[in-house]
Each structure stands twice: as structure tokens, then as C-alpha cells.
């Protein structure tokens, strides 16, 4: 029997409620697919600050490094917003990505036909949208040095540095082309090569790697234009590969094409241990009310089976289960429309887990 250990980090806000539903689904998968799953729970973000004083305690690092994959809920909230920058909950996320060398962040934005009316865009614009954003995650302006707030003469200056080494661009480009090969074989590399030298290099390296993938079509787009094109005609995109910060921004835009941030998962891969988390945040305004949508977290757990456990059939099964439950008309509040059956976080988790067991 296959056996895997998953580090489970619920985090803050709605994190614990949604992670609980994903674990229900994992338990159903374990039964159905005859795979043994061990869970190791750890503290992260605000929850860790409250207990230990730091957002990413050593004990959590040990849990992660002794697991096969990490499932994360969300971190952050108003309670910790006034803490010094270096110990804010968000630092834990960045620290973890770096620790795991999870340089490739895959953020699929796929519209479920059942939710076509949940999008704010016209149905004919979003119908069939299926984009994979491949965001560079461990370098660029998020990590480049010098960084900080410094004193210069009689005023202060804030500095961040956009910085990319060739090998960093090369490896993310390779991931994008590999992913595209299993999809519609089209990569759009997004940069700002008309202004930023770091992305002139980015473009050159992407072109060079492309020579090994001539079966995949490549085009380049400036980020401002890309933002516009995503809203104007999203179906022109298959795989988008871009820098850390551009990817952060464009992936939120892509998410909204599909109706709700509450639906979209992510996988951060490249290192030995993959990290799986919903792309939404901790939503403190609705935490503890049993109304959050757990599907993004459930779909993140699904991606774990494809990218860390080499069991893509499980991701397909979870995807089918989610679709079936939506097709039967069940909706959490964020994706509710008239005539549907409104369910809680817990109920949505139960429904999807049951669907898998009965498949
Ligand atoms: C994301 C988030 C994070 C990021 C924050 C919370 C640090 O916005 O995962 O997209 O900017 O990477
Ligand atoms: Mg973001």
C-alpha cells in the first residue's frame, strides 16, 4: 500500500475550517484508493505567533521537512497587522516557500460550467476559460536585495530590488513549457521588457529555453497589456509564465474570471516537498461562521496527488466529485445563485467526501 505523510498547517481565519474539510476528503480518498495518509499538524502564521512568538516556528519547519507534502490553509488577520514587518504572519509563507525551494507556483484558473453566472464577466467571454498561471515564487522583487527602509540624508527611502538570475528564469520557463505540453501547448511569457532590464534578461532566457520545446507555441506580452487581455478575451491564454510580483497580481485577476476566489487551488513545486494551498487569504471577516467555501483547499489537496504523489487519477476523482456536487445544485454562500441549495462549509466538505466514497 502507498503511504504518504502530509504536514497540515491550518493557520488563521477560515484556515482551520476549510482545512478540516480537505482532510475529510483526503480520508475518503485514502479509503477509496487504498493509500495510507498520515497527518502531522503544525502551527503557522498568527496562530503560531500567539503560541510561540514567531510566525514560522522551528517545530513547524521540522514537521514540514519530515513530510512528503504540505497542506496549508491561510495566514494573517487584523490581530497581527500592527506587528513589526519581520514577524508578520505573511513572513511565514515567504519563509516556507524559500525553505522548500518551491520556486514554481501553479495557479490554475478554470471555470466550472455550473458557475458561469458567478463571474462578473459575460458568459461568452468566460465560458471554457482554462488558464494555468506559472508564477516564479522564490525570487524577483519579493526577495531581491538590497531591500528595506533606509535613511538617506534628511529623509527615508524604501527599497526593493527586482533581480533574476539566468538559472532562476531557466528553471521556471522549463516548468511552464512542460506544463504546456500536457495542455494546449501554448505559453505566454509576461514581462515588462520595454522598461525593466531584469525582464529583458527574463525574455532572452525564456526564448533560449523555448528552443528545447519547439512543439510549444511561445509569445511575449507586457504586463499591462496582459492585464487588459485577461479581462478582454481570456480564452487566448493557455499557460502564462511570469515573475513573482506580476504573477501575484495576474493570478488574482485570472481567479476572478471563474467567479470566486473561493474555488481556486495552487501548487508550489520545484523542491523535494510540494506546498499546496488555496490562492485566497484567511478571510477574517467570515472566519468561524461555517460559511467559507472549502473547495479551493480541497482542490489544492487534489493537486498534491498529481504533483507530489504521482497519482493524477486522484486529482481527477476529486475534480469529478466537486463537479457532481455543484451539478446537484449545492453552493456555499460565495457562489450561491437563485434556485441553488445553500450549504455550509461543513456540509460542502461532507458532500464532496461522500461523493468520492460513492464513486
Ligand atoms: C499570494 C499572497 C501572498 C503573496 C502574500 C500573502 C504574502 O498574496 O500567495 O498570492 O504575495 O505571495
Ligand atoms: Mg496574492
Short mmCIF file of C-alpha atoms and ligand atoms in Angstrom, two decimals:
data_model
loop_
_atom_site.label_atom_id
_atom_site.label_comp_id
_atom_site.label_asym_id
_atom_site.label_seq_id
_atom_site.Cartn_x
_atom_site.Cartn_y
_atom_site.Cartn_z
CA UNK A 1 0.00 0.00 0.00
CA UNK A 2 1.25 3.50 -0.82
CA UNK A 3 1.86 5.68 2.21
CA UNK A 4 2.42 9.44 2.48
CA UNK A 5 2.88 11.91 5.31
CA UNK A 6 1.21 15.29 4.93
CA UNK A 7 2.12 18.32 7.04
CA UNK A 8 -1.20 20.02 7.79
CA UNK A 9 -0.98 23.72 8.66
CA UNK A 10 -4.45 25.21 9.20
CA UNK A 11 -3.22 28.74 10.03
CA UNK A 12 -5.58 31.64 10.70
CA UNK A 13 -9.07 32.96 9.96
CA UNK A 14 -11.05 30.49 7.88
CA UNK A 15 -7.90 28.30 7.58
CA UNK A 16 -8.89 25.73 10.22
CA UNK A 17 -12.47 25.28 8.92
CA UNK A 18 -11.50 24.80 5.29
CA UNK A 19 -8.53 22.56 6.03
CA UNK A 20 -10.80 20.34 8.09
CA UNK A 21 -12.97 19.77 5.00
CA UNK A 22 -9.93 18.98 2.87
CA UNK A 23 -8.85 16.39 5.44
CA UNK A 24 -12.32 14.81 5.24
CA UNK A 25 -11.85 14.49 1.51
CA UNK A 26 -8.34 13.08 2.00
CA UNK A 27 -9.75 10.46 4.34
CA UNK A 28 -12.31 9.49 1.71
CA UNK A 29 -9.54 9.26 -0.89
CA UNK A 30 -7.47 7.12 1.44
CA UNK A 31 -10.32 4.63 1.73
CA UNK A 32 -11.24 4.65 -1.93
CA UNK A 33 -7.75 4.48 -3.41
CA UNK A 34 -6.15 2.31 -0.77
CA UNK A 35 -3.43 4.79 0.16
CA UNK A 36 -2.33 5.43 3.72
CA UNK A 37 -2.16 9.11 4.68
CA UNK A 38 -0.53 10.29 7.90
CA UNK A 39 -1.16 13.84 9.10
CA UNK A 40 1.25 15.95 11.13
CA UNK A 41 -0.33 19.18 12.36
CA UNK A 42 1.75 22.33 12.79
CA UNK A 43 1.34 25.97 13.75
CA UNK A 44 1.86 28.76 11.26
CA UNK A 45 1.11 32.48 10.91
CA UNK A 46 -0.84 34.31 13.59
CA UNK A 47 -1.74 31.07 15.34
CA UNK A 48 1.99 30.40 15.72
CA UNK A 49 2.72 33.96 16.85
CA UNK A 50 0.13 33.64 19.62
CA UNK A 51 1.63 30.36 20.87
CA UNK A 52 5.35 30.84 20.26
CA UNK A 53 6.00 34.50 19.41
CA UNK A 54 7.11 33.78 15.83
CA UNK A 55 5.10 33.06 12.67
CA UNK A 56 7.18 30.13 11.46
CA UNK A 57 8.48 28.16 14.49
CA UNK A 58 11.33 25.64 14.21
CA UNK A 59 8.99 22.87 15.24
CA UNK A 60 6.83 23.59 12.19
CA UNK A 61 9.94 23.59 9.97
CA UNK A 62 10.80 20.13 11.30
CA UNK A 63 7.28 18.86 10.67
CA UNK A 64 7.41 20.14 7.10
CA UNK A 65 10.85 18.77 6.34
CA UNK A 66 9.87 15.31 7.56
CA UNK A 67 6.72 15.17 5.40
CA UNK A 68 6.05 14.32 1.76
CA UNK A 69 3.88 17.37 1.11
CA UNK A 70 2.38 20.38 2.89
CA UNK A 71 -1.30 21.36 3.02
CA UNK A 72 -1.81 24.94 4.16
CA UNK A 73 -5.00 26.87 4.94
CA UNK A 74 -4.28 30.59 5.13
CA UNK A 75 -2.38 33.03 7.30
CA UNK A 76 -2.87 36.56 8.61
CA UNK A 77 -5.55 38.78 10.07
CA UNK A 78 -6.15 42.20 11.64
CA UNK A 79 -4.98 40.96 15.03
CA UNK A 80 -1.39 40.72 13.78
CA UNK A 81 -1.41 43.61 11.28
CA UNK A 82 0.45 46.01 13.52
CA UNK A 83 3.33 43.70 14.33
CA UNK A 84 6.82 44.53 13.11
CA UNK A 85 7.23 43.54 9.46
CA UNK A 86 9.72 40.76 10.20
CA UNK A 87 7.33 38.74 12.36
CA UNK A 88 4.09 39.31 10.50
CA UNK A 89 2.19 36.13 9.57
CA UNK A 90 2.90 36.65 5.84
CA UNK A 91 6.62 36.25 6.50
CA UNK A 92 5.94 32.61 7.37
CA UNK A 93 4.60 31.99 3.89
CA UNK A 94 7.62 33.52 2.20
CA UNK A 95 9.95 31.68 4.57
CA UNK A 96 8.27 28.39 3.86
CA UNK A 97 8.36 28.83 0.08
CA UNK A 98 12.06 29.57 0.31
CA UNK A 99 12.78 26.71 2.72
CA UNK A 100 11.07 24.25 0.39
CA UNK A 101 12.67 25.79 -2.71
CA UNK A 102 9.15 25.81 -4.11
CA UNK A 103 10.06 28.10 -6.98
CA UNK A 104 7.19 27.20 -9.29
CA UNK A 105 3.72 28.25 -8.26
CA UNK A 106 0.98 26.71 -10.39
CA UNK A 107 -2.33 28.53 -10.20
CA UNK A 108 -5.00 27.06 -12.43
CA UNK A 109 -7.99 29.24 -13.22
CA UNK A 110 -10.62 27.01 -14.71
CA UNK A 111 -14.26 27.88 -14.98
CA UNK A 112 -16.74 25.26 -13.90
CA UNK A 113 -19.65 25.45 -16.35
CA UNK A 114 -22.07 25.25 -13.42
CA UNK A 115 -20.69 28.56 -12.10
CA UNK A 116 -20.79 30.53 -15.31
CA UNK A 117 -23.22 33.02 -13.78
CA UNK A 118 -20.98 33.63 -10.78
CA UNK A 119 -18.46 35.53 -12.93
CA UNK A 120 -18.81 39.29 -13.26
CA UNK A 121 -17.89 38.96 -16.94
CA UNK A 122 -20.23 38.00 -19.78
CA UNK A 123 -20.80 34.23 -20.17
CA UNK A 124 -19.46 34.21 -23.75
CA UNK A 125 -16.21 35.78 -22.54
CA UNK A 126 -15.55 33.32 -19.72
CA UNK A 127 -17.15 30.09 -20.94
CA UNK A 128 -14.43 27.47 -21.27
CA UNK A 129 -11.69 29.56 -19.65
CA UNK A 130 -8.84 27.30 -18.58
CA UNK A 131 -5.62 29.15 -17.75
CA UNK A 132 -2.60 27.94 -15.82
CA UNK A 133 -0.57 30.74 -14.28
CA UNK A 134 3.00 29.64 -13.61
CA UNK A 135 4.34 32.19 -11.17
CA UNK A 136 8.01 32.35 -10.14
CA UNK A 137 7.84 32.15 -6.35
CA UNK A 138 11.20 32.31 -4.62
CA UNK A 139 12.98 35.24 -6.25
CA UNK A 140 12.31 38.54 -8.00
CA UNK A 141 11.27 41.68 -6.16
CA UNK A 142 9.93 39.69 -3.19
CA UNK A 143 13.43 38.56 -2.23
CA UNK A 144 15.97 40.73 -4.10
CA UNK A 145 18.50 42.69 -2.07
CA UNK A 146 19.03 45.47 -1.16
CA UNK A 147 15.63 45.72 0.47
CA UNK A 148 14.37 47.73 3.42
CA UNK A 149 13.63 51.23 4.63
CA UNK A 150 16.81 53.31 4.96
CA UNK A 151 17.73 56.83 5.98
CA UNK A 152 19.20 58.92 3.17
CA UNK A 153 20.18 62.42 4.26
CA UNK A 154 17.20 64.02 5.93
CA UNK A 155 14.56 61.63 4.67
CA UNK A 156 13.89 57.92 4.41
CA UNK A 157 13.94 55.79 1.30
CA UNK A 158 12.14 52.49 0.74
CA UNK A 159 13.93 49.98 -1.47
CA UNK A 160 13.08 46.68 -3.10
CA UNK A 161 15.09 45.12 -5.85
CA UNK A 162 13.89 43.23 -8.89
CA UNK A 163 16.54 40.66 -9.54
CA UNK A 164 16.61 37.46 -11.59
CA UNK A 165 19.50 35.12 -12.23
CA UNK A 166 19.53 33.24 -15.52
CA UNK A 167 19.19 29.87 -13.79
CA UNK A 168 16.08 31.11 -11.96
CA UNK A 169 14.38 32.11 -15.20
CA UNK A 170 15.54 28.98 -16.94
CA UNK A 171 14.01 26.60 -14.42
CA UNK A 172 10.63 28.37 -14.24
CA UNK A 173 10.49 28.56 -18.04
CA UNK A 174 11.13 24.84 -18.21
CA UNK A 175 8.26 24.15 -15.79
CA UNK A 176 5.95 26.31 -17.92
CA UNK A 177 6.85 24.51 -21.16
CA UNK A 178 6.48 21.09 -19.51
CA UNK A 179 3.05 22.04 -18.14
CA UNK A 180 2.03 23.42 -21.55
CA UNK A 181 2.97 20.14 -23.22
CA UNK A 182 0.27 18.43 -21.19
CA UNK A 183 -2.26 21.14 -22.08
CA UNK A 184 -2.87 23.20 -25.22
CA UNK A 185 0.85 23.73 -25.91
CA UNK A 186 0.85 27.50 -25.69
CA UNK A 187 2.94 29.66 -23.36
CA UNK A 188 2.60 33.41 -22.90
CA UNK A 189 5.57 34.90 -21.06
CA UNK A 190 4.63 38.12 -19.31
CA UNK A 191 7.27 40.75 -18.61
CA UNK A 192 7.97 44.47 -18.78
CA UNK A 193 10.91 44.25 -21.13
CA UNK A 194 10.26 47.74 -22.50
CA UNK A 195 11.27 49.21 -19.14
CA UNK A 196 12.88 46.70 -16.76
CA UNK A 197 16.28 45.21 -17.57
CA UNK A 198 15.68 42.24 -15.27
CA UNK A 199 12.84 41.26 -17.56
CA UNK A 200 14.86 41.87 -20.72
CA UNK A 201 17.03 39.06 -19.40
CA UNK A 202 13.88 37.12 -18.49
CA UNK A 203 12.64 37.31 -22.09
CA UNK A 204 16.02 36.26 -23.53
CA UNK A 205 16.25 33.23 -21.26
CA UNK A 206 12.66 32.16 -21.95
CA UNK A 207 13.46 32.32 -25.70
CA UNK A 208 16.57 30.22 -25.18
CA UNK A 209 14.72 27.51 -23.21
CA UNK A 210 11.98 27.55 -25.84
CA UNK A 211 14.45 26.09 -28.36
CA UNK A 212 14.13 22.80 -26.46
CA UNK A 213 10.33 22.97 -26.72
CA UNK A 214 9.58 23.86 -30.30
CA UNK A 215 6.35 21.89 -30.23
CA UNK A 216 5.04 24.54 -27.79
CA UNK A 217 3.98 27.94 -29.11
CA UNK A 218 5.52 30.92 -27.28
CA UNK A 219 4.52 34.56 -27.27
CA UNK A 220 5.55 37.50 -25.09
CA UNK A 221 3.33 40.15 -23.57
CA UNK A 222 3.98 43.24 -21.49
CA UNK A 223 2.29 43.00 -18.13
CA UNK A 224 -0.01 45.99 -18.61
CA UNK A 225 -1.29 44.56 -21.86
CA UNK A 226 -1.61 41.10 -20.26
CA UNK A 227 -3.81 42.54 -17.51
CA UNK A 228 -6.06 44.02 -20.17
CA UNK A 229 -6.12 40.88 -22.35
CA UNK A 230 -7.07 38.68 -19.38
CA UNK A 231 -10.23 40.72 -18.93
CA UNK A 232 -10.89 41.33 -22.63
CA UNK A 233 -10.53 37.82 -24.08
CA UNK A 234 -9.19 35.30 -21.55
CA UNK A 235 -9.61 32.33 -23.87
CA UNK A 236 -6.47 33.37 -25.79
CA UNK A 237 -4.37 32.07 -22.86
CA UNK A 238 -3.25 28.58 -22.02
CA UNK A 239 -0.14 28.83 -19.81
CA UNK A 240 1.06 32.20 -18.50
CA UNK A 241 4.60 32.27 -17.09
CA UNK A 242 5.73 35.33 -15.20
CA UNK A 243 7.70 36.89 -12.36
CA UNK A 244 6.83 36.66 -8.69
CA UNK A 245 5.05 40.00 -8.37
CA UNK A 246 3.37 40.05 -11.80
CA UNK A 247 2.17 36.52 -11.07
CA UNK A 248 0.74 37.57 -7.72
CA UNK A 249 -1.32 40.27 -9.39
CA UNK A 250 -2.37 38.47 -12.57
CA UNK A 251 -3.38 35.30 -10.75
CA UNK A 252 -5.93 37.23 -8.69
CA UNK A 253 -7.33 38.68 -11.91
CA UNK A 254 -7.48 35.23 -13.51
CA UNK A 255 -9.17 33.83 -10.42
CA UNK A 256 -11.99 36.30 -10.70
CA UNK A 257 -12.76 35.16 -14.25
CA UNK A 258 -14.01 31.96 -12.67
CA UNK A 259 -16.43 33.65 -10.31
CA UNK A 260 -14.94 33.17 -6.89
CA UNK A 261 -11.54 33.26 -5.28
CA UNK A 262 -13.01 30.50 -3.13
CA UNK A 263 -12.66 27.92 -5.88
CA UNK A 264 -9.03 28.14 -6.86
CA UNK A 265 -6.17 25.98 -5.64
CA UNK A 266 -2.43 26.23 -6.04
CA UNK A 267 0.62 24.01 -6.02
CA UNK A 268 4.11 25.28 -5.28
CA UNK A 269 6.64 22.85 -6.58
CA UNK A 270 10.25 22.54 -7.68
CA UNK A 271 11.77 21.37 -4.43
CA UNK A 272 11.57 17.93 -2.86
CA UNK A 273 8.43 18.73 -0.87
CA UNK A 274 5.45 20.41 -2.53
CA UNK A 275 3.26 23.04 -0.90
CA UNK A 276 -0.48 23.13 -1.56
CA UNK A 277 -2.74 25.99 -0.58
CA UNK A 278 -5.82 27.86 -1.77
CA UNK A 279 -4.98 31.12 -3.51
CA UNK A 280 -7.35 33.09 -1.29
CA UNK A 281 -6.43 34.51 2.10
CA UNK A 282 -7.67 33.96 5.64
CA UNK A 283 -10.90 36.00 5.21
CA UNK A 284 -11.08 37.10 8.86
CA UNK A 285 -14.47 38.78 8.24
CA UNK A 286 -16.19 35.42 7.77
CA UNK A 287 -13.99 33.22 9.97
CA UNK A 288 -15.70 30.85 12.40
CA UNK A 289 -19.12 31.23 10.75
CA UNK A 290 -19.12 27.96 8.82
CA UNK A 291 -19.86 29.79 5.56
CA UNK A 292 -16.47 29.79 3.80
CA UNK A 293 -16.05 27.83 0.58
CA UNK A 294 -13.70 24.87 1.19
CA UNK A 295 -13.38 23.92 -2.50
CA UNK A 296 -10.14 25.82 -3.14
CA UNK A 297 -8.46 23.92 -0.33
CA UNK A 298 -9.98 20.62 -1.42
CA UNK A 299 -8.74 21.26 -4.96
CA UNK A 300 -5.29 22.09 -3.57
CA UNK A 301 -5.22 18.73 -1.80
CA UNK A 302 -6.21 17.23 -5.16
CA UNK A 303 -3.22 18.82 -6.90
CA UNK A 304 -0.97 17.19 -4.30
CA UNK A 305 -1.79 13.79 -5.76
CA UNK A 306 -0.73 14.84 -9.25
CA UNK A 307 2.38 16.81 -8.42
CA UNK A 308 3.74 15.15 -5.26
CA UNK A 309 2.33 11.63 -5.16
CA UNK A 310 2.21 10.82 -8.85
CA UNK A 311 -1.44 9.72 -8.60
CA UNK A 312 -3.23 12.01 -11.11
CA UNK A 313 -6.23 9.68 -11.02
CA UNK A 314 -6.99 11.02 -7.52
CA UNK A 315 -6.99 14.62 -8.71
CA UNK A 316 -9.38 13.60 -11.49
CA UNK A 317 -11.65 11.84 -8.98
CA UNK A 318 -11.77 14.82 -6.64
CA UNK A 319 -12.42 17.13 -9.57
CA UNK A 320 -15.30 14.93 -10.68
CA UNK A 321 -16.71 14.79 -7.15
CA UNK A 322 -16.66 18.60 -6.90
CA UNK A 323 -18.38 18.93 -10.28
CA UNK A 324 -21.04 16.40 -9.32
CA UNK A 325 -21.82 18.20 -6.10
CA UNK A 326 -22.06 21.53 -7.96
CA UNK A 327 -24.19 19.92 -10.65
CA UNK A 328 -26.61 18.78 -7.96
CA UNK A 329 -27.05 22.44 -7.08
CA UNK A 330 -25.15 22.70 -3.80
CA UNK A 331 -23.41 26.03 -3.24
CA UNK A 332 -21.63 27.82 -0.45
CA UNK A 333 -22.59 31.45 0.02
CA UNK A 334 -19.85 32.96 -2.19
CA UNK A 335 -21.03 31.04 -5.27
CA UNK A 336 -24.73 30.91 -4.47
CA UNK A 337 -27.26 31.90 -7.09
CA UNK A 338 -31.02 31.68 -7.09
CA UNK A 339 -32.55 28.24 -7.23
CA UNK A 340 -29.47 26.56 -5.74
CA UNK A 341 -29.16 24.83 -2.36
CA UNK A 342 -27.18 26.89 0.11
CA UNK A 343 -24.82 24.78 2.25
CA UNK A 344 -22.31 25.45 4.99
CA UNK A 345 -18.56 24.82 4.93
CA UNK A 346 -19.03 21.56 6.83
CA UNK A 347 -21.85 20.39 4.58
CA UNK A 348 -19.86 21.09 1.43
CA UNK A 349 -16.96 19.05 2.85
CA UNK A 350 -19.29 16.17 3.73
CA UNK A 351 -20.97 16.22 0.32
CA UNK A 352 -17.69 16.05 -1.59
CA UNK A 353 -16.26 13.33 0.68
CA UNK A 354 -19.45 11.29 0.31
CA UNK A 355 -19.40 11.76 -3.45
CA UNK A 356 -15.90 10.28 -3.60
CA UNK A 357 -16.85 7.30 -1.45
CA UNK A 358 -19.86 6.57 -3.65
CA UNK A 359 -17.98 6.84 -6.93
C1 LIG B 1 -0.38 35.05 -2.50
C2 LIG B 1 -0.42 36.08 -1.42
C3 LIG B 1 0.96 36.19 -0.79
C4 LIG B 1 1.91 36.65 -1.87
C5 LIG B 1 1.06 37.11 0.44
C6 LIG B 1 0.04 36.76 1.49
C7 LIG B 1 2.45 37.10 1.01
O1 LIG B 1 -0.90 37.28 -1.90
O2 LIG B 1 0.00 33.89 -2.21
O3 LIG B 1 -0.72 35.38 -3.65
O4 LIG B 1 2.02 37.84 -2.16
O5 LIG B 1 2.60 35.80 -2.43
MG1 LIG B 2 -1.67 37.18 -3.93
#
